[in-house]
Coordinates of C-alpha atoms and ligand atoms in Angstrom, one line a residue:
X1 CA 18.9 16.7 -29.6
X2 CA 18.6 13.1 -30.5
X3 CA 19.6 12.4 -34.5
X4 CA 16.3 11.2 -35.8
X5 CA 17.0 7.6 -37.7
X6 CA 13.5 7.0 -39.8
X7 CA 14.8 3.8 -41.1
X8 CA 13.6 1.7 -38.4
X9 CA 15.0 -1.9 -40.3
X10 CA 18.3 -0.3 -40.5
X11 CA 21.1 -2.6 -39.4
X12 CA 22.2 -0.2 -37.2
X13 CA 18.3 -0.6 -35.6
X14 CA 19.3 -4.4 -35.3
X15 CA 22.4 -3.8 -33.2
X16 CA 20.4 -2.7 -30.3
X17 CA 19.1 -6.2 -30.4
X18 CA 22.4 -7.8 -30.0
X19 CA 23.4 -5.6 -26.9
X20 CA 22.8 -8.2 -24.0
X21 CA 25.2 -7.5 -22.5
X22 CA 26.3 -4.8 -19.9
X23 CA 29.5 -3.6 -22.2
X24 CA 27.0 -4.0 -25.5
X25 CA 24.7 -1.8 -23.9
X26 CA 26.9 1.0 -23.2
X27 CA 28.5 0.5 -26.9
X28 CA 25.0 1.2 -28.0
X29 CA 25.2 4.5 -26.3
X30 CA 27.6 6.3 -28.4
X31 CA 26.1 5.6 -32.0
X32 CA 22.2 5.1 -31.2
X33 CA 20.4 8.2 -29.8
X34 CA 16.8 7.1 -30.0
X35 CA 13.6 9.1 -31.2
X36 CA 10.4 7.7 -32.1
X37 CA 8.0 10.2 -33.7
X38 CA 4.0 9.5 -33.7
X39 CA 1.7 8.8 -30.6
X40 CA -1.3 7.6 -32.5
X41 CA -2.7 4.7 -30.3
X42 CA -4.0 2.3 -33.3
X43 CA -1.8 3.3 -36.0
X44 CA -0.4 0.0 -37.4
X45 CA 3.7 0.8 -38.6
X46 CA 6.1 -1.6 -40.1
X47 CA 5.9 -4.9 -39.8
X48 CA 3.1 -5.2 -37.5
X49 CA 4.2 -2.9 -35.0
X50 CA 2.1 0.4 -33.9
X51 CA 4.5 3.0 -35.5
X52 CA 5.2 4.9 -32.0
X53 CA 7.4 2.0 -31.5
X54 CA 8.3 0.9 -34.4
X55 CA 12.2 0.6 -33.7
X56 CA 10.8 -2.7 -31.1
X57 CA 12.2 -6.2 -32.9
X58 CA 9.0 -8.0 -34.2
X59 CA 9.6 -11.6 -33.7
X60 CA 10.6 -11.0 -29.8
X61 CA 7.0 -9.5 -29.2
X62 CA 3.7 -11.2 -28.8
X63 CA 1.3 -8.3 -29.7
X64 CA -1.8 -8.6 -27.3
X65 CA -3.1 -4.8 -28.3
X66 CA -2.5 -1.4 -29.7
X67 CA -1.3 -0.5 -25.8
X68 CA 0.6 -3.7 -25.0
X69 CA 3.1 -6.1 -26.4
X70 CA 5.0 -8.7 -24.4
X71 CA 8.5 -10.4 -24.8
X72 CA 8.2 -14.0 -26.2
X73 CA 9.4 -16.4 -23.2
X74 CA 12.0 -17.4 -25.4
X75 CA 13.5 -13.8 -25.8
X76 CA 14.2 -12.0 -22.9
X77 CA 18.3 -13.3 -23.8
X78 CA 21.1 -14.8 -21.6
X79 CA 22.4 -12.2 -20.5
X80 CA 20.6 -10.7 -17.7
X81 CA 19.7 -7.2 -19.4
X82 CA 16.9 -7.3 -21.3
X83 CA 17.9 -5.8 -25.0
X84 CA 15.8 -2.7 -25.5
X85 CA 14.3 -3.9 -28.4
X86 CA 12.5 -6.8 -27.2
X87 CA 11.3 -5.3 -23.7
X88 CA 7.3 -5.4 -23.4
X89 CA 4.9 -2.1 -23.9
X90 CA 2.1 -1.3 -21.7
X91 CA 0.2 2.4 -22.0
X92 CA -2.6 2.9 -19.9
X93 CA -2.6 6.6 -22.5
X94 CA -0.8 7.3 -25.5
X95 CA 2.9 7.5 -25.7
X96 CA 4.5 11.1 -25.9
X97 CA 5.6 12.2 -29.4
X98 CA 8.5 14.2 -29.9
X99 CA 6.6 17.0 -30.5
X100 CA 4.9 16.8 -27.6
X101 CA 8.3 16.1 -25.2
X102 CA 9.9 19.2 -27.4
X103 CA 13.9 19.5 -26.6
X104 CA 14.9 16.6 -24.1
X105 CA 17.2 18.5 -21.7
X106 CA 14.5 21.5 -21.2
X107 CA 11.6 18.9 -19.9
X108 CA 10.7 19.9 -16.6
X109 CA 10.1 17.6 -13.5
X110 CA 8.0 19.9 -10.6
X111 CA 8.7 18.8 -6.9
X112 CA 6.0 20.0 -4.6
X113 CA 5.8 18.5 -0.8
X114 CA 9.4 19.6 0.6
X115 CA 10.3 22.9 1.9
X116 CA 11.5 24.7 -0.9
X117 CA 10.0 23.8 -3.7
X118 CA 11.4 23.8 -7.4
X119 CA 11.1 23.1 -11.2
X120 CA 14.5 21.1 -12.7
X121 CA 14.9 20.8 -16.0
X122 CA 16.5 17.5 -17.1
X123 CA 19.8 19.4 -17.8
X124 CA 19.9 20.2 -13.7
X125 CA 18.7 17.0 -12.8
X126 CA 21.6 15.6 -14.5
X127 CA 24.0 18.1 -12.7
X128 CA 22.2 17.1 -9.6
X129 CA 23.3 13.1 -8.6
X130 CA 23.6 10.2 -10.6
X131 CA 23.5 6.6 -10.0
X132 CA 22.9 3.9 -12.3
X133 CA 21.2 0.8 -11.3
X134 CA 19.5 -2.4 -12.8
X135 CA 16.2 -2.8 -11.9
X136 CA 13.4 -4.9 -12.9
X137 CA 10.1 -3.7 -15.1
X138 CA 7.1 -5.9 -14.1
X139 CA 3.3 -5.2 -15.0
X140 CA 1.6 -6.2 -12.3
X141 CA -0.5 -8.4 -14.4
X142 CA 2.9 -10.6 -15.4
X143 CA 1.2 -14.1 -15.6
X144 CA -2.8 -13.1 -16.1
X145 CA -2.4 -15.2 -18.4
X146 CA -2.5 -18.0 -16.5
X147 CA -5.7 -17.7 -14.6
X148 CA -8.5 -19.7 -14.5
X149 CA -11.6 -16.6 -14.5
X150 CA -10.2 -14.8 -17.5
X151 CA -9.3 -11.7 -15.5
X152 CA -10.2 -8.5 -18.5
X153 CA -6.7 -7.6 -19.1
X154 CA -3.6 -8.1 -21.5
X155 CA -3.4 -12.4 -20.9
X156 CA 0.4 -11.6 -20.6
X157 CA 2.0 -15.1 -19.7
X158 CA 6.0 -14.1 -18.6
X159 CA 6.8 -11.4 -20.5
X160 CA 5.4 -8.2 -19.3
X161 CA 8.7 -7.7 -17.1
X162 CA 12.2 -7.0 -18.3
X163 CA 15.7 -6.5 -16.4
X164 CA 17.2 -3.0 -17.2
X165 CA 19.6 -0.8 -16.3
X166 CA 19.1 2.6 -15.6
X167 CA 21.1 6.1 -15.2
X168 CA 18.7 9.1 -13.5
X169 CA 18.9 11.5 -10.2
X170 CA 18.3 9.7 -7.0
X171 CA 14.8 11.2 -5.3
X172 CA 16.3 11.5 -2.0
X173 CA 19.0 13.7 -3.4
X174 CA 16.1 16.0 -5.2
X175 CA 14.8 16.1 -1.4
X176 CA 17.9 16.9 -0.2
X177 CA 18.7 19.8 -2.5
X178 CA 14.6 21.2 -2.0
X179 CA 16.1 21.4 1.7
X180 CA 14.3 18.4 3.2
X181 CA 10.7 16.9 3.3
X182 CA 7.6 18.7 4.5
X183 CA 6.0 17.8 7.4
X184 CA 3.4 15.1 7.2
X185 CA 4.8 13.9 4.0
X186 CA 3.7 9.9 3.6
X187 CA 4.1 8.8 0.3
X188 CA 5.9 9.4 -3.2
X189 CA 3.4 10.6 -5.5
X190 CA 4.4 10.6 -9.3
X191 CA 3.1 11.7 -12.1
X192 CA 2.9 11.4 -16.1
X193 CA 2.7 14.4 -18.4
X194 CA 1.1 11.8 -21.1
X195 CA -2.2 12.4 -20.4
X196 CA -4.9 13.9 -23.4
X197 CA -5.6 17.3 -22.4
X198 CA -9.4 17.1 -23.3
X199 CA -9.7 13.6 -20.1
X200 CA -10.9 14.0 -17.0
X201 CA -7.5 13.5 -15.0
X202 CA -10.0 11.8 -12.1
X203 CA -10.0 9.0 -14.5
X204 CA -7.2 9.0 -17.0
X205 CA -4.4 11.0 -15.2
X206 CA -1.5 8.6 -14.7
X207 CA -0.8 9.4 -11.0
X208 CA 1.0 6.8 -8.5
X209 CA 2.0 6.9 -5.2
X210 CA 4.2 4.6 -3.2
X211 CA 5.2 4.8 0.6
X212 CA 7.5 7.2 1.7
X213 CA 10.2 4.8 2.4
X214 CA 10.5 4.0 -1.4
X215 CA 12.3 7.5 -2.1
X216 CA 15.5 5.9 -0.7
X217 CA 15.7 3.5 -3.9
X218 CA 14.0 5.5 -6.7
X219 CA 15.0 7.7 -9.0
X220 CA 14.4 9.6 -12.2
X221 CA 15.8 8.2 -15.3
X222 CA 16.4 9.4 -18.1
X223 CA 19.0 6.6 -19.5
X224 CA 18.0 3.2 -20.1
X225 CA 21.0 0.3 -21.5
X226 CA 23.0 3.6 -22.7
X227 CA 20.6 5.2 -24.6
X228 CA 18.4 7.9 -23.9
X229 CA 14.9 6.7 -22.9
X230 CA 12.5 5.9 -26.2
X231 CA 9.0 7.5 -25.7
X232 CA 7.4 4.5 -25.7
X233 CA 9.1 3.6 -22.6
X234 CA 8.1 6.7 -20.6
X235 CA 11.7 9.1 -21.8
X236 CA 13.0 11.6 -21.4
X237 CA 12.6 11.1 -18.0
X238 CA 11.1 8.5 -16.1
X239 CA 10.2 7.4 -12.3
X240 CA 12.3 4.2 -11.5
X241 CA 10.7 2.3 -8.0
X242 CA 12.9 -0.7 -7.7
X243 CA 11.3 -3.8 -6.6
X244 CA 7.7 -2.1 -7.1
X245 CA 5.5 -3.0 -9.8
X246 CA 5.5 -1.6 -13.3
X247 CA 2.8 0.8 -12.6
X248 CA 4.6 2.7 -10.4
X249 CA 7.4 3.2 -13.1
X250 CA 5.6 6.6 -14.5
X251 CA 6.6 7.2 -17.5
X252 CA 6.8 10.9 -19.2
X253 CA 7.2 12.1 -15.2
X254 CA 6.5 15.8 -14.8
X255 CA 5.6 16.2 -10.8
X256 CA 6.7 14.7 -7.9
X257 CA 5.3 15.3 -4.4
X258 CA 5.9 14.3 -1.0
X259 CA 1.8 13.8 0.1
X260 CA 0.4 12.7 3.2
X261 CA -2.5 10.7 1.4
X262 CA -2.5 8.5 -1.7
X263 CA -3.4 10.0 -4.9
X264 CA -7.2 10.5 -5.8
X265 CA -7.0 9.4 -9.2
X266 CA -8.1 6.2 -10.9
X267 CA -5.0 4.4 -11.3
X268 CA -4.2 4.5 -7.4
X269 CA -7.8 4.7 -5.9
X270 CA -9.4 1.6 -8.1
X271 CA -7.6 0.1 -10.5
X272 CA -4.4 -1.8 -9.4
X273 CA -5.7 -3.4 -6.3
X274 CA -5.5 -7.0 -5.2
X275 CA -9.0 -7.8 -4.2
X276 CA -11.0 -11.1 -4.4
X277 CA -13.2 -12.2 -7.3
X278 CA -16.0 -10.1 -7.4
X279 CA -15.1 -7.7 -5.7
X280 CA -13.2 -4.2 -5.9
X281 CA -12.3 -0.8 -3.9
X282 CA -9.1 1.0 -2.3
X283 CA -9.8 -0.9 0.8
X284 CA -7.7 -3.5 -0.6
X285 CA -3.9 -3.6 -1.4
X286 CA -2.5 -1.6 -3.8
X287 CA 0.5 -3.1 -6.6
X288 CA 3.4 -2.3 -5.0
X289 CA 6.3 -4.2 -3.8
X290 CA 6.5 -7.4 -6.2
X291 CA 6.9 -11.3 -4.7
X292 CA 9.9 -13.7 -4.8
X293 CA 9.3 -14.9 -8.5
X294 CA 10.9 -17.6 -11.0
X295 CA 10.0 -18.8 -14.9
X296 CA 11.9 -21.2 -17.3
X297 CA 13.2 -19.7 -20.1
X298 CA 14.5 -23.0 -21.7
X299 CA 13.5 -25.5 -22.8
X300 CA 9.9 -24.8 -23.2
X301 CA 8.4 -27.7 -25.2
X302 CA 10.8 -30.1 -26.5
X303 CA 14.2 -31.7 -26.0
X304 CA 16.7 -34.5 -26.9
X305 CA 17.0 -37.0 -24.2
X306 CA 20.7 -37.5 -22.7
X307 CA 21.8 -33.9 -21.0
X308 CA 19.1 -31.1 -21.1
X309 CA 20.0 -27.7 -19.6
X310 CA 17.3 -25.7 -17.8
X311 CA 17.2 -22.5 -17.7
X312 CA 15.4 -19.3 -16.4
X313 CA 15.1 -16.2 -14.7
X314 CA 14.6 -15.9 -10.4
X315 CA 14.1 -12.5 -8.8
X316 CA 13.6 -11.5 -5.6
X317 CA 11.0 -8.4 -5.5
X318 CA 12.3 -6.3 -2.5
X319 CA 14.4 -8.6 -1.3
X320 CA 17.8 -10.7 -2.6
X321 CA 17.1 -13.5 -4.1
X322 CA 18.9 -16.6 -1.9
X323 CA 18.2 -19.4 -3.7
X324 CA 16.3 -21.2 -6.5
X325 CA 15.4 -24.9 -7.5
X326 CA 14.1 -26.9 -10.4
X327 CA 11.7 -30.0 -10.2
X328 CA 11.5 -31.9 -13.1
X329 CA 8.8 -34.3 -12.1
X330 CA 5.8 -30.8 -11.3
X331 CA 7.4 -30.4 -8.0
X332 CA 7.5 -34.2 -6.3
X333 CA 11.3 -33.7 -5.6
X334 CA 13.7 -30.4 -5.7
X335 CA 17.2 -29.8 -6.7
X336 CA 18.9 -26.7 -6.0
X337 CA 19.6 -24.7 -9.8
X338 CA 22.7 -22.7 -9.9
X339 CA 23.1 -19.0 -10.5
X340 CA 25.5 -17.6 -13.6
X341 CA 26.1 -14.3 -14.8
X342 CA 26.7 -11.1 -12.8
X343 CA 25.0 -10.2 -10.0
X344 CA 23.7 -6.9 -10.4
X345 CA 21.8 -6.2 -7.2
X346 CA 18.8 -7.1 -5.4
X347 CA 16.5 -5.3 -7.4
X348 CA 17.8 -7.1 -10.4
X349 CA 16.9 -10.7 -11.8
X350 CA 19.0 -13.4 -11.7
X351 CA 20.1 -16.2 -14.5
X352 CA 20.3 -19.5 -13.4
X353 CA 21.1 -23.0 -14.9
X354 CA 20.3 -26.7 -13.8
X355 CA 21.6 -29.5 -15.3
X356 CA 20.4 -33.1 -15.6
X357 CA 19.9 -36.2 -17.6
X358 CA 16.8 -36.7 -18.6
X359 CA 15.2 -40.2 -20.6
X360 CA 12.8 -39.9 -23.3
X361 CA 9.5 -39.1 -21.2
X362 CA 7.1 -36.2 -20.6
X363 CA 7.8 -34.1 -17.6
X364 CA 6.6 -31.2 -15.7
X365 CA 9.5 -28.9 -15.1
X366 CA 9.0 -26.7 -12.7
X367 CA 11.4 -23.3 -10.4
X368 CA 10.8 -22.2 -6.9
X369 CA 12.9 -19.2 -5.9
X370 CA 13.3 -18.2 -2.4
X371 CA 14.3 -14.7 -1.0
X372 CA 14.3 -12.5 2.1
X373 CA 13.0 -16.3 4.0
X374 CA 10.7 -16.3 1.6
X375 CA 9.6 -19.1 -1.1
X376 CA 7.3 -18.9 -4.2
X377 CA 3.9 -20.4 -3.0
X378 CA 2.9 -23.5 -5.7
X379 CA -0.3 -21.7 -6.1
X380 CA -1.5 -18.3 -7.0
X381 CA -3.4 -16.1 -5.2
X382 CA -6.7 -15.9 -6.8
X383 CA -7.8 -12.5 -7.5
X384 CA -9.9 -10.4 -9.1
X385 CA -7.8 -8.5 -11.9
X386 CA -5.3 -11.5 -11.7
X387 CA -2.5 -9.6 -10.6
X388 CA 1.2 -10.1 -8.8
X389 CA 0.9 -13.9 -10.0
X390 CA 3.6 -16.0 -8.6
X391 CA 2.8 -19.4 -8.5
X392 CA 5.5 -22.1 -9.4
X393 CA 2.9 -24.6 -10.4
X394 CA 1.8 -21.9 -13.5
X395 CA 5.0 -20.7 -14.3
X396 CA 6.2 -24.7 -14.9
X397 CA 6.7 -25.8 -18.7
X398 CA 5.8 -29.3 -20.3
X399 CA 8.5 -30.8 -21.9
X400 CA 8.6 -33.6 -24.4
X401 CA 11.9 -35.5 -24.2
X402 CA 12.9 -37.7 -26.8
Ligands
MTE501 N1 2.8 7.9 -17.6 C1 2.6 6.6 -17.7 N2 3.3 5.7 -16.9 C2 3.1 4.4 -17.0 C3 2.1 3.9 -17.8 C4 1.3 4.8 -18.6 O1 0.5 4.4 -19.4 N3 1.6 6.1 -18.5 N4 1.9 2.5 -17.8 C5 2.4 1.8 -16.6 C6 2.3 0.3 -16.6 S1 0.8 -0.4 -16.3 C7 3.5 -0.4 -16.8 S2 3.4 -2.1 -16.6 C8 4.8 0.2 -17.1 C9 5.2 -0.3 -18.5 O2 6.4 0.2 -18.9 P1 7.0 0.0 -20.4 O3 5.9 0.3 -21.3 O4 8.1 0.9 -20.5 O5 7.4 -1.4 -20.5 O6 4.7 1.6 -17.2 C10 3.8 2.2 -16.2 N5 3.9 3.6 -16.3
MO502 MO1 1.2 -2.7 -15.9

């Protein structure tokens, strides 16, 4: 069982912070074991924070509401992993207490829809397969923030969406073991134990499916930058879709099944679909597989004139990310940006850097990212809940050069 720190300031709290980096993060393993005790929605902890996730570093978070927070633009760090502590929050219920999740190796995860089907606990799971994998975490509402109808919604600008890296069971190996897929199976259908016992589950149960062909990338996880998953992201274990949107990340996962239709429930029927203003139904697409998609991380409102460095973030949704450019006069001309750090996969973002000389002025700086033959269109697609936003244009920053 994880050692439960209650001094959530502790400097030892602070050091998750610092672990950007890939060796950082697996340091972090071996002296921070994370629980976080409390799921009570509204109560207001330390500093600001709900106390269920108290442990999150205050000044990286914009707090929107008492079920999300988002990372500051300026924080997501240079290092391509996002550090734990300054990754957004978004509940559609409560997050799990400990005393709710009980020992963390005996939580069970049901598998219904192959031909044998079975209950692992975590410990098997983990006895099962392993790979680790950095993925990105995306609401699909990223960048609400920027449309012009007030979609209802968290107005998250960039940072609903982190880069992690995770350590669970591959799915297709649970298939595998549960001797193959049923017949007529068409989707992965996940869902969270986090659910109230006294809501209707038709409207509150968090239950997402995702095309059958998505089992070949996900997983369970129950490891996230080398610790154990925190409740308030979803541990002890976790669905992990790479390149699909946040929602279909369930957190607290206790079933899967291999169904031939989508799930009933709220979540997948209505909410989370891309339809246009005015109008809604599960006639139109569900949040899925996430766009090609860039932001600036730096500089974001001011710099000295001479040599400015640009930089951001460029992913690639499904798909690799190719290439990515910077405009600094709103997108009149393009130069290609160049990529640093590692490269950690498709599914993960990439850093990149663009230098130039700039005069003192006001400009429009602007990324386009390209991937799979695909570039980021300038605008976004309008729609109703202002959803999978990924515009260049919006995403731009104004500088002020002097
Ligand atoms: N069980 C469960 N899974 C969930 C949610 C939830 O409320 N319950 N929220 C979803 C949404 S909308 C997003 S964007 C991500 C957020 O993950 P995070 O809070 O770990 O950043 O988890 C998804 N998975
Ligand atoms: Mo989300």
């Amino acid at each position: 069982m994880p050692k439960k720190i209650k001094k959530i300031n502790s400097s030892r709290r602070n050091f998750l912070a610092g672990s950007a980096t890939v060796a950082g993060a697996a340091a972090a393993a071996t002296v921070l074991p994370i629980s976080i005790a409390s799921a009570n929605h509204t109560d207001k902890g330390a500093r600001g924070l709900p106390s269920w996730t108290g442990w999150k570093k205050r000044s990286a978070l914009i707090i929107h509401s008492d079920k999300g927070m988002e990372t500051h633009r300026a924080a997501i760090g240079n290092s391509v992993i996002t550090p734990l502590r300054h990754v957004y929050i978004r509940n559609n219920m409560p997050t799990m207490s400990d005393a709710q999740i009980g020992n963390r190796n005996k939580w069970k995860l049901k598998v219904e829809g192959v031909k044998n089907p079975k209950t692992y606990t975590l410990a098997q799971l983990k006895q099962l397969a392993q790979k680790t994998e950095a993925t990105i975490l995306q609401c699909s509402g990223n960048g609400r923030g920027f449309f012009g109808h007030k979609p209802r919604g968290s107005q998250w600008e960039t940072g609903a969406a982190a880069c992690l890296i995770w350590t669970g069971c591959p799915v297709s190996a649970i298939i595998k073991d549960c001797g193959g897929l049923a017949s007529g199976a068409k989707f992965l259908t996940a869902t969270g134990a986090d659910m109230p016992k006294q809501l209707n589950p038709k409207k509150a149960l968090v239950e997402r499916s995702i095309p059958i062909k998505a089992q070949k990338d996900a997983f369970v996880a129950w490891e996230v930058n080398g610790v154990n998953i925190p409740n308030s992201h979803g541990g002890p274990l976790r669905m992990v879709t790479p390149g699909y949107f946040g929602i279909n990340n369930v957190k607290h996962v206790g079933k899967l099944a291999f169904t031939a239709k989508e799930s009933s429930v709220k979540y997948m029927k209505s909410s989370y679909r891309i339809s246009p203003i005015g109008k809604k139904g599960s006639q139109y697409p569900s949040c899925w597989e996430m766009p090609v998609k860039s932001w600036i991380v730096s500089p974001l409102k001011s710099a000295k004139s001479g040599n400015v460095v640009v930089s951001g973030v460029a992913m690639g949704g499904t798909k690799k990310v190719s290439n990515i450019k910077v405009s600094v006069d709103g997108g009149k001309s393009w130069k290609k940006a160049k990529f640093t750090g590692p490269d950690m996969g498709k599914f993960a973002w990439r850093r990149f850097v663009f230098e130039t000389k700039l005069k003192p002025g006001n400009y429009k700086i602007v990324s386009k990212a390209s991937a799979g033959g695909k570039s980021q269109p300038k605008l976004r697609m309008e729609n109703r809940r202002g959803y999978a936003h990924n515009g260049w244009l919006d995403h731009g920053v104004d500088i002020k050069v002097s």
